[in-house]
Coordinates of C-alpha atoms and ligand atoms in Angstrom, one line a residue:
M225 CA -57.2 -112.8 52.9
N226 CA -59.5 -115.0 55.1
K227 CA -57.7 -118.1 53.6
I228 CA -54.4 -117.1 55.1
P229 CA -53.9 -119.0 58.4
L230 CA -53.8 -116.8 61.5
Y231 CA -50.2 -117.6 62.4
L232 CA -49.1 -116.5 59.0
K233 CA -51.0 -113.2 59.4
I234 CA -49.3 -112.7 62.8
I235 CA -45.9 -113.4 61.2
I236 CA -46.7 -110.8 58.5
G237 CA -47.7 -108.3 61.1
L238 CA -44.5 -109.0 63.1
V239 CA -42.2 -108.6 60.1
L240 CA -44.0 -105.5 58.8
G241 CA -43.6 -104.0 62.3
I242 CA -39.9 -104.5 62.3
I243 CA -39.5 -103.2 58.8
W244 CA -41.7 -100.2 59.7
A245 CA -39.6 -99.4 62.8
L246 CA -36.3 -99.6 60.8
L247 CA -37.6 -97.4 58.0
S248 CA -39.1 -94.9 60.4
A249 CA -35.8 -94.7 62.3
N250 CA -34.1 -94.1 59.0
Y251 CA -36.5 -91.4 57.8
G252 CA -36.8 -89.5 61.1
L253 CA -40.3 -90.9 61.7
N254 CA -39.5 -92.5 65.1
K255 CA -41.6 -89.9 67.0
F256 CA -44.6 -90.6 64.8
T257 CA -44.3 -94.3 65.4
L258 CA -44.0 -93.8 69.2
N259 CA -46.9 -91.3 69.2
W260 CA -49.3 -92.9 66.8
I261 CA -48.6 -96.6 66.4
D262 CA -47.0 -97.7 69.7
P263 CA -50.1 -96.9 71.8
F264 CA -52.0 -99.7 70.0
G265 CA -49.4 -102.2 71.1
Q266 CA -49.8 -101.0 74.6
I267 CA -53.6 -101.4 74.3
F268 CA -53.1 -104.9 73.1
I269 CA -50.9 -105.9 76.1
K270 CA -53.3 -104.2 78.5
S271 CA -56.3 -106.1 77.0
L272 CA -54.5 -109.4 77.3
K273 CA -53.5 -108.6 80.9
F274 CA -57.0 -107.6 82.1
I275 CA -58.4 -110.8 80.6
A276 CA -55.7 -113.1 82.2
I277 CA -56.8 -112.9 85.8
P278 CA -60.6 -113.5 85.4
L279 CA -59.8 -116.1 82.8
V280 CA -57.6 -118.0 85.2
V281 CA -60.1 -117.8 88.0
F282 CA -63.1 -118.8 86.0
S283 CA -61.5 -121.5 84.1
I284 CA -59.9 -123.2 87.1
V285 CA -63.2 -123.0 89.1
S286 CA -65.2 -124.2 86.1
G287 CA -62.7 -127.0 85.4
I288 CA -62.8 -128.2 89.0
C289 CA -66.6 -128.1 89.1
G290 CA -66.7 -130.1 86.0
M291 CA -64.5 -132.9 87.4
K292 CA -66.0 -136.2 88.0
N293 CA -63.1 -137.5 90.0
I294 CA -61.6 -135.1 92.5
G295 CA -59.0 -137.6 93.6
G296 CA -57.3 -137.1 90.2
L297 CA -56.5 -133.5 91.2
G298 CA -53.7 -134.4 93.5
R299 CA -52.2 -136.7 90.9
L300 CA -52.5 -134.0 88.3
G301 CA -50.7 -131.5 90.5
L302 CA -47.9 -133.9 91.2
K303 CA -47.4 -134.7 87.6
T304 CA -47.5 -131.1 86.6
L305 CA -45.0 -129.9 89.1
S306 CA -42.6 -132.8 88.5
A307 CA -42.8 -132.3 84.7
Y308 CA -42.1 -128.6 85.1
L309 CA -39.2 -129.2 87.4
L310 CA -37.6 -131.8 85.2
T311 CA -37.8 -129.7 82.0
T312 CA -36.3 -126.7 83.9
I313 CA -33.4 -128.7 85.3
F314 CA -32.8 -130.1 81.8
S315 CA -32.8 -126.7 80.1
V316 CA -30.3 -125.3 82.7
S317 CA -28.1 -128.3 81.9
V318 CA -28.4 -127.7 78.2
G319 CA -27.4 -124.0 78.8
L320 CA -24.4 -125.1 80.9
C321 CA -23.1 -127.5 78.3
L322 CA -23.4 -125.0 75.5
V323 CA -21.7 -122.1 77.3
N324 CA -18.8 -124.3 78.3
M325 CA -18.4 -125.6 74.8
I326 CA -18.7 -122.3 73.0
A327 CA -17.1 -120.2 75.7
P328 CA -18.5 -116.9 74.5
G329 CA -16.8 -115.0 77.3
K330 CA -13.4 -116.1 76.1
Q331 CA -13.7 -114.5 72.7
I332 CA -12.2 -111.2 73.9
E333 CA -8.4 -110.7 74.3
E334 CA -6.9 -112.5 77.3
E335 CA -5.2 -109.3 78.5
K336 CA -8.5 -107.6 78.9
R337 CA -9.9 -110.6 80.7
I338 CA -7.0 -110.6 83.1
Q339 CA -7.6 -106.9 83.9
N340 CA -11.3 -107.7 84.5
R341 CA -10.2 -110.4 86.9
M342 CA -8.1 -107.9 88.8
S343 CA -11.0 -105.5 89.2
Y344 CA -13.1 -108.5 90.3
E345 CA -10.5 -109.3 93.0
L346 CA -10.7 -105.7 94.2
W347 CA -14.5 -106.0 94.4
V348 CA -14.2 -109.2 96.4
Q349 CA -11.9 -107.5 98.9
S350 CA -14.2 -104.5 99.2
S351 CA -17.2 -106.7 99.8
K352 CA -15.4 -108.4 102.5
G353 CA -14.7 -105.0 104.0
N354 CA -10.9 -105.2 103.5
I355 CA -10.9 -102.1 101.3
D356 CA -12.9 -99.1 102.0
Y357 CA -14.9 -98.6 98.8
A358 CA -18.2 -96.9 98.8
D359 CA -20.1 -99.7 97.0
E360 CA -20.0 -102.1 94.1
K361 CA -21.1 -99.6 91.5
R362 CA -17.7 -97.9 91.6
F363 CA -16.2 -100.9 89.9
L364 CA -18.4 -101.0 86.9
N365 CA -16.3 -98.7 84.6
K366 CA -13.0 -100.1 85.6
P367 CA -13.0 -103.5 83.9
K368 CA -12.1 -103.7 80.2
Y369 CA -14.9 -105.2 78.2
G370 CA -13.7 -104.2 74.7
H371 CA -16.8 -102.6 73.1
L372 CA -19.2 -104.6 75.2
I373 CA -20.2 -101.7 77.3
P374 CA -21.6 -98.9 75.2
K375 CA -20.8 -95.2 75.5
N376 CA -23.7 -94.7 77.8
A377 CA -22.3 -97.0 80.4
E378 CA -23.6 -94.8 83.2
I379 CA -27.2 -95.3 82.0
E380 CA -26.6 -99.1 82.0
E381 CA -25.1 -98.8 85.5
S382 CA -28.1 -96.9 86.8
K383 CA -30.4 -99.5 85.2
A384 CA -28.5 -102.2 86.9
I385 CA -28.7 -100.5 90.3
S386 CA -32.5 -100.1 89.9
K387 CA -32.7 -103.9 89.1
L388 CA -30.8 -104.5 92.3
D389 CA -33.4 -102.5 94.1
D390 CA -36.1 -104.5 92.5
L391 CA -34.6 -107.7 93.8
K392 CA -34.7 -106.5 97.3
D393 CA -38.5 -106.7 97.1
T394 CA -38.4 -110.3 95.8
K395 CA -35.8 -111.7 98.3
Q396 CA -37.0 -114.7 100.2
H397 CA -36.8 -114.8 104.0
G398 CA -36.7 -118.6 104.6
P399 CA -37.0 -121.9 103.0
L400 CA -40.8 -122.1 103.4
Q401 CA -41.4 -118.5 102.4
F402 CA -42.7 -119.5 99.0
L403 CA -45.5 -121.5 100.7
V404 CA -46.4 -118.5 102.9
D405 CA -46.4 -116.2 99.8
M406 CA -48.8 -118.6 98.0
V407 CA -51.6 -117.9 100.4
P408 CA -53.3 -114.5 100.0
D409 CA -54.1 -112.5 103.1
N410 CA -56.6 -110.5 101.1
I411 CA -58.2 -112.1 98.1
F412 CA -59.3 -108.8 96.6
K413 CA -55.8 -107.5 96.8
A414 CA -54.5 -110.7 95.1
L415 CA -57.1 -110.4 92.4
S416 CA -56.1 -106.9 91.6
S417 CA -52.4 -107.7 91.1
N418 CA -51.1 -109.4 88.0
K419 CA -48.1 -110.5 90.0
A420 CA -50.1 -112.6 92.5
M421 CA -50.9 -115.4 90.1
L422 CA -50.0 -118.3 92.5
Q423 CA -52.2 -116.8 95.2
I424 CA -55.0 -116.5 92.6
I425 CA -54.5 -120.1 91.6
F426 CA -54.5 -121.2 95.2
F427 CA -57.8 -119.4 95.9
S428 CA -59.5 -120.7 92.7
I429 CA -58.7 -124.3 93.5
L430 CA -60.0 -123.9 97.0
F431 CA -63.1 -122.1 95.9
G432 CA -63.8 -124.8 93.2
L433 CA -63.4 -127.6 95.8
A434 CA -65.7 -125.7 98.2
L435 CA -68.4 -125.4 95.5
L436 CA -68.2 -129.1 94.9
S437 CA -68.5 -129.9 98.6
I438 CA -71.6 -127.8 99.4
D439 CA -75.2 -128.6 98.6
K440 CA -75.6 -129.0 94.8
Q441 CA -78.7 -126.7 94.6
V442 CA -76.9 -123.9 96.5
A443 CA -73.8 -124.2 94.4
Q444 CA -75.5 -124.4 91.0
P445 CA -76.2 -120.7 90.4
I446 CA -72.5 -119.9 91.1
I447 CA -71.3 -122.7 88.9
S448 CA -73.6 -121.5 86.1
F449 CA -72.3 -117.9 86.5
V450 CA -68.7 -119.1 86.4
D451 CA -69.3 -121.2 83.3
G452 CA -71.0 -118.3 81.6
A453 CA -68.3 -115.8 82.6
N454 CA -65.6 -118.2 81.4
A455 CA -67.3 -118.5 78.0
A456 CA -67.5 -114.7 77.7
F457 CA -63.8 -114.2 78.5
L458 CA -63.0 -116.9 75.9
K459 CA -65.0 -115.0 73.4
M460 CA -63.0 -111.9 74.1
I461 CA -59.9 -113.8 73.4
D462 CA -61.4 -114.9 70.1
W463 CA -61.9 -111.3 69.2
I464 CA -58.4 -110.3 70.2
M465 CA -57.0 -113.1 68.2
Q466 CA -58.7 -111.9 65.1
A467 CA -57.1 -108.5 65.5
A468 CA -53.8 -109.9 66.7
P469 CA -51.9 -109.4 63.4
F470 CA -52.5 -105.7 63.5
F471 CA -51.8 -105.4 67.2
V472 CA -48.5 -107.4 66.8
F473 CA -47.5 -105.0 64.0
A474 CA -48.1 -102.0 66.3
L475 CA -46.3 -103.7 69.2
M476 CA -43.2 -104.6 67.2
A477 CA -43.1 -101.2 65.6
G478 CA -43.1 -99.6 69.0
V479 CA -40.6 -102.0 70.6
M480 CA -38.2 -101.7 67.7
A481 CA -38.6 -98.0 67.4
K482 CA -37.5 -97.7 71.0
M483 CA -34.5 -100.0 70.4
A484 CA -33.6 -98.4 67.0
Q485 CA -33.2 -94.8 68.3
N486 CA -29.6 -95.2 67.4
I487 CA -29.1 -98.0 65.0
S488 CA -25.4 -97.8 64.6
E489 CA -24.8 -98.0 68.4
L490 CA -27.2 -100.9 68.6
I491 CA -25.3 -102.8 65.9
E492 CA -22.0 -102.2 67.7
I493 CA -23.4 -103.5 71.0
F494 CA -24.8 -106.6 69.3
K495 CA -21.4 -107.2 67.6
G496 CA -19.7 -107.1 71.0
L497 CA -22.2 -109.4 72.6
A498 CA -22.7 -111.5 69.5
W499 CA -21.1 -114.8 70.9
Y500 CA -23.1 -114.5 74.0
S501 CA -26.4 -113.8 72.2
L502 CA -25.7 -116.5 69.8
T503 CA -25.1 -119.1 72.5
V504 CA -28.4 -118.1 74.2
V505 CA -30.3 -118.2 70.9
M506 CA -28.8 -121.6 70.0
G507 CA -29.8 -123.1 73.4
L508 CA -33.3 -121.7 73.1
A509 CA -33.6 -123.0 69.6
L510 CA -32.4 -126.4 70.7
M511 CA -35.1 -126.5 73.4
A512 CA -37.9 -125.3 71.1
F513 CA -37.1 -127.1 67.9
V514 CA -35.5 -130.3 69.1
I515 CA -36.1 -131.2 72.7
Y516 CA -39.8 -130.3 73.0
P517 CA -40.8 -131.9 69.7
L518 CA -38.9 -135.1 70.7
C519 CA -40.8 -135.1 74.1
I520 CA -44.0 -134.8 72.1
R521 CA -43.0 -137.5 69.8
F522 CA -41.9 -140.0 72.4
I523 CA -44.0 -139.2 75.6
G524 CA -46.9 -137.2 74.1
N525 CA -49.1 -137.8 71.1
K526 CA -47.3 -138.7 67.9
N527 CA -50.0 -137.1 65.8
L528 CA -48.9 -133.7 67.1
F529 CA -45.3 -134.2 66.2
Y530 CA -43.6 -131.2 64.7
R531 CA -45.7 -129.2 62.2
P532 CA -49.1 -129.8 63.7
F533 CA -48.0 -128.7 67.1
F534 CA -46.1 -125.6 65.9
R535 CA -48.9 -124.6 63.5
K536 CA -51.4 -124.8 66.4
M537 CA -49.2 -123.1 68.9
A538 CA -47.8 -120.4 66.6
P539 CA -50.1 -117.6 67.5
A540 CA -49.2 -117.9 71.2
Q541 CA -45.5 -118.2 70.3
F542 CA -45.4 -115.1 68.2
L543 CA -47.4 -113.3 70.8
A544 CA -44.9 -114.3 73.5
F545 CA -42.1 -113.1 71.2
S546 CA -43.7 -109.7 70.7
T547 CA -44.9 -109.1 74.3
S548 CA -42.0 -110.7 76.2
S549 CA -44.5 -111.7 78.9
S550 CA -45.8 -115.2 79.5
A551 CA -48.5 -113.7 81.8
A552 CA -49.8 -111.5 79.0
T553 CA -49.7 -114.4 76.6
L554 CA -51.5 -116.8 78.9
P555 CA -55.0 -116.2 77.6
V556 CA -53.9 -116.9 74.1
T557 CA -51.8 -119.9 75.2
M558 CA -54.9 -121.3 76.8
H559 CA -56.9 -120.6 73.7
C560 CA -54.4 -122.3 71.4
V561 CA -53.9 -125.4 73.7
E562 CA -57.7 -125.9 74.2
E563 CA -59.2 -124.9 70.9
R564 CA -56.4 -125.8 68.5
V565 CA -54.4 -128.6 70.1
G566 CA -57.5 -130.1 71.6
V567 CA -56.5 -130.4 75.3
S568 CA -59.5 -130.6 77.6
K569 CA -60.2 -127.5 79.7
R570 CA -60.0 -129.6 82.8
I571 CA -56.2 -130.1 82.2
S572 CA -55.2 -126.8 80.6
S573 CA -57.0 -124.6 83.1
F574 CA -54.9 -126.1 85.8
V575 CA -51.5 -126.8 84.1
L576 CA -51.1 -123.6 82.0
P577 CA -51.6 -120.9 84.7
I578 CA -49.2 -122.7 87.0
G579 CA -46.7 -123.1 84.1
A580 CA -46.9 -119.4 83.2
T581 CA -45.9 -118.6 86.7
V582 CA -43.4 -121.3 87.7
N583 CA -42.1 -123.0 84.5
M584 CA -39.6 -120.9 82.6
D585 CA -37.2 -123.2 80.7
G586 CA -36.0 -120.4 78.5
T587 CA -35.3 -118.1 81.4
S588 CA -33.3 -120.7 83.4
L589 CA -31.3 -121.7 80.3
Y590 CA -30.4 -118.0 79.7
Q591 CA -29.5 -117.5 83.3
A592 CA -27.0 -120.4 83.3
I593 CA -25.4 -119.1 80.1
A594 CA -25.3 -115.5 81.3
V595 CA -23.6 -116.4 84.6
I596 CA -20.9 -118.5 83.0
F597 CA -20.3 -116.0 80.2
L598 CA -19.8 -113.2 82.8
A599 CA -17.4 -115.4 84.8
Q600 CA -15.5 -116.2 81.6
L601 CA -15.3 -112.5 80.7
H602 CA -13.6 -112.0 84.1
F603 CA -11.2 -114.8 83.7
I604 CA -12.9 -116.8 86.4
D605 CA -13.3 -120.6 85.9
L606 CA -16.2 -121.9 88.0
T607 CA -15.7 -125.3 89.5
I608 CA -18.0 -128.2 88.9
I609 CA -19.6 -127.7 92.4
Q610 CA -20.2 -124.0 91.5
Q611 CA -21.7 -125.0 88.2
L612 CA -24.0 -127.5 90.0
S613 CA -25.1 -124.8 92.4
I614 CA -26.0 -122.8 89.3
V615 CA -28.3 -125.6 88.2
L616 CA -30.1 -125.3 91.6
T617 CA -30.2 -121.5 91.8
A618 CA -31.1 -120.9 88.1
T619 CA -34.0 -123.4 88.6
L620 CA -35.2 -121.6 91.7
A621 CA -34.6 -118.2 90.2
S622 CA -36.6 -119.1 87.1
I623 CA -39.5 -120.4 89.3
G624 CA -39.3 -117.1 91.2
S625 CA -39.2 -114.9 88.1
A626 CA -42.5 -113.1 87.4
A627 CA -43.9 -113.7 83.9
V628 CA -43.2 -110.2 82.8
P629 CA -40.5 -108.5 80.7
S630 CA -37.0 -108.5 82.2
A631 CA -38.0 -110.5 85.3
G632 CA -35.3 -113.1 84.4
L633 CA -32.6 -110.4 84.4
V634 CA -33.6 -109.3 87.9
M635 CA -33.4 -112.8 89.2
L636 CA -30.1 -113.3 87.5
I637 CA -28.7 -111.1 90.2
M638 CA -29.5 -113.9 92.7
V639 CA -27.8 -116.5 90.6
L640 CA -24.6 -114.3 90.3
Q641 CA -24.6 -113.7 94.0
S642 CA -25.0 -117.5 94.7
V643 CA -21.5 -118.1 93.2
G644 CA -19.9 -115.0 94.6
L645 CA -19.9 -112.9 91.4
N646 CA -20.7 -109.2 91.2
P647 CA -24.4 -108.6 90.6
M648 CA -23.7 -105.3 88.9
W649 CA -22.4 -107.3 85.9
I650 CA -25.9 -107.5 84.7
A651 CA -25.2 -104.1 83.2
I652 CA -22.9 -105.7 80.7
I653 CA -25.6 -107.8 79.1
F654 CA -28.4 -105.3 79.6
P655 CA -28.2 -103.8 76.1
V656 CA -29.2 -107.1 74.4
D657 CA -31.6 -108.3 77.0
R658 CA -34.8 -107.2 75.5
F659 CA -34.2 -109.2 72.4
L660 CA -33.1 -112.3 74.3
D661 CA -36.2 -111.8 76.6
M662 CA -38.4 -112.0 73.5
C663 CA -36.7 -115.3 72.5
R664 CA -36.7 -116.9 76.0
T665 CA -40.4 -116.0 76.6
T666 CA -41.3 -117.8 73.4
V667 CA -39.5 -120.9 74.8
N668 CA -41.2 -120.5 78.2
V669 CA -44.6 -120.5 76.6
T670 CA -43.7 -123.4 74.3
G671 CA -42.5 -125.4 77.3
D672 CA -45.7 -124.9 79.1
A673 CA -47.8 -125.9 76.1
T674 CA -45.6 -129.0 75.6
V675 CA -45.9 -130.2 79.2
C676 CA -49.6 -129.5 79.0
A677 CA -50.1 -131.6 75.9
I678 CA -48.0 -134.4 77.3
I679 CA -50.0 -134.5 80.6
A680 CA -53.3 -134.3 78.6
E681 CA -52.2 -137.4 76.6
S682 CA -51.3 -139.2 79.8
E683 CA -54.7 -138.3 81.3
K684 CA -56.5 -139.3 78.1
A685 CA -57.7 -135.7 77.8
L686 CA -56.6 -134.9 74.3
G687 CA -59.6 -134.6 72.1
E688 CA -60.4 -133.2 68.8
S689 CA -59.1 -129.7 68.1
N690 CA -61.7 -127.2 66.9
S691 CA -59.5 -125.5 64.4
E692 CA -56.0 -125.3 63.2
Ligands
LIG85 N1 -40.2 -112.3 80.2 C1 -40.1 -113.7 80.6 C2 -41.5 -114.3 80.7 O1 -42.5 -113.6 80.9 C3 -39.4 -113.8 82.0 C4 -38.0 -113.4 81.8 O2 -37.7 -112.2 81.9 O3 -37.1 -114.3 81.5 O4 -41.7 -115.5 80.6

């Protein structure tokens, strides 16, 4: 058993979890799964989350304190942000090309799409105040989506409304608001919130730089403490990784059991949204299996090309798939990139936490496809200018998305609004969103690791990996 590589054990856990959930739904054991197996999945996610913040703080501080040339930090920051921006813009463009080519929203009858268009026109009039309708939600049931909207449309509607409410909290106030948000007003508050990762990164960099600037003797005890704490958290990750196959089994069994409460309805929904889901999955697969490997081959280190990179990153990728959260996966991503790919901590401790927060190639690609799909479904052809504005807003929306499940869906509201579409339409794609979230999170994490490996190569910080 010990000879089986970790990534294979995790795949086995994942597949067994899915099989277990389907069998338990079939034999009426769903409740048992939710009561007795799912909690271990929750424990797993919570353990990863509680490690994430201290790990980021200690590894950034320890990385900076170990730097010989501080001048390089600015260069590293510039490289990191440019690389993340470029990959995100590229992935939105891939999404746009695919959705225009496959046209998933045009796969339902034209008559239904024309009716959808009429209801959209009504919505436009009402939002301009020309018609006295109470609010957008009254339009949801009117359009004809074939069997895209399941029987429980009202539940989907209320979920969409609650997502709209979520967005109100994340709305920006001005062009420089993101800079204001990056600075914590209370460091202890920031440290106690998994959502304040950028504030934590900001503080850690500043703290590391301050330690380097004060008297060496005064700083040394703190630096030793930080190094020791860092090593202890890395050890915890090691332990969690050993138990990951079991935890992934529990997590998948729980997630699938919740989804599979009514399998026949689920299959119906997937059928209705099959073209859309297929387009998203194709785009994500293109990024993960073609674009990133090509980047590694031609801009990164040739020796990592294809199998070696995937083998080394697989535990993080499967974890991203099962948790749907880049933030929860971050400790394992750092572990894989440092211990297995061989990137120096100096690079990874800086590039990866930023990536988990701002670089979401999978999310931006999915947002581009979702918006055009919804427009097609309503017989709306978006102009080139509108599509270009989607590149901009999807890029910004993915940067603004928190690294947690469904965050991309919430920010999709913003992208829909930017081209004048009805934000309530997120209810249409809601039923398949969890599955697509699992896939796009995997791409988000792979994108971060790819950029990190490429930057490490350019900084000559790609050493020997400790294990496979
Ligand atoms: N769940 C994704 C992530 O954590 C964000 C999203 O919803 O797209 O990376």
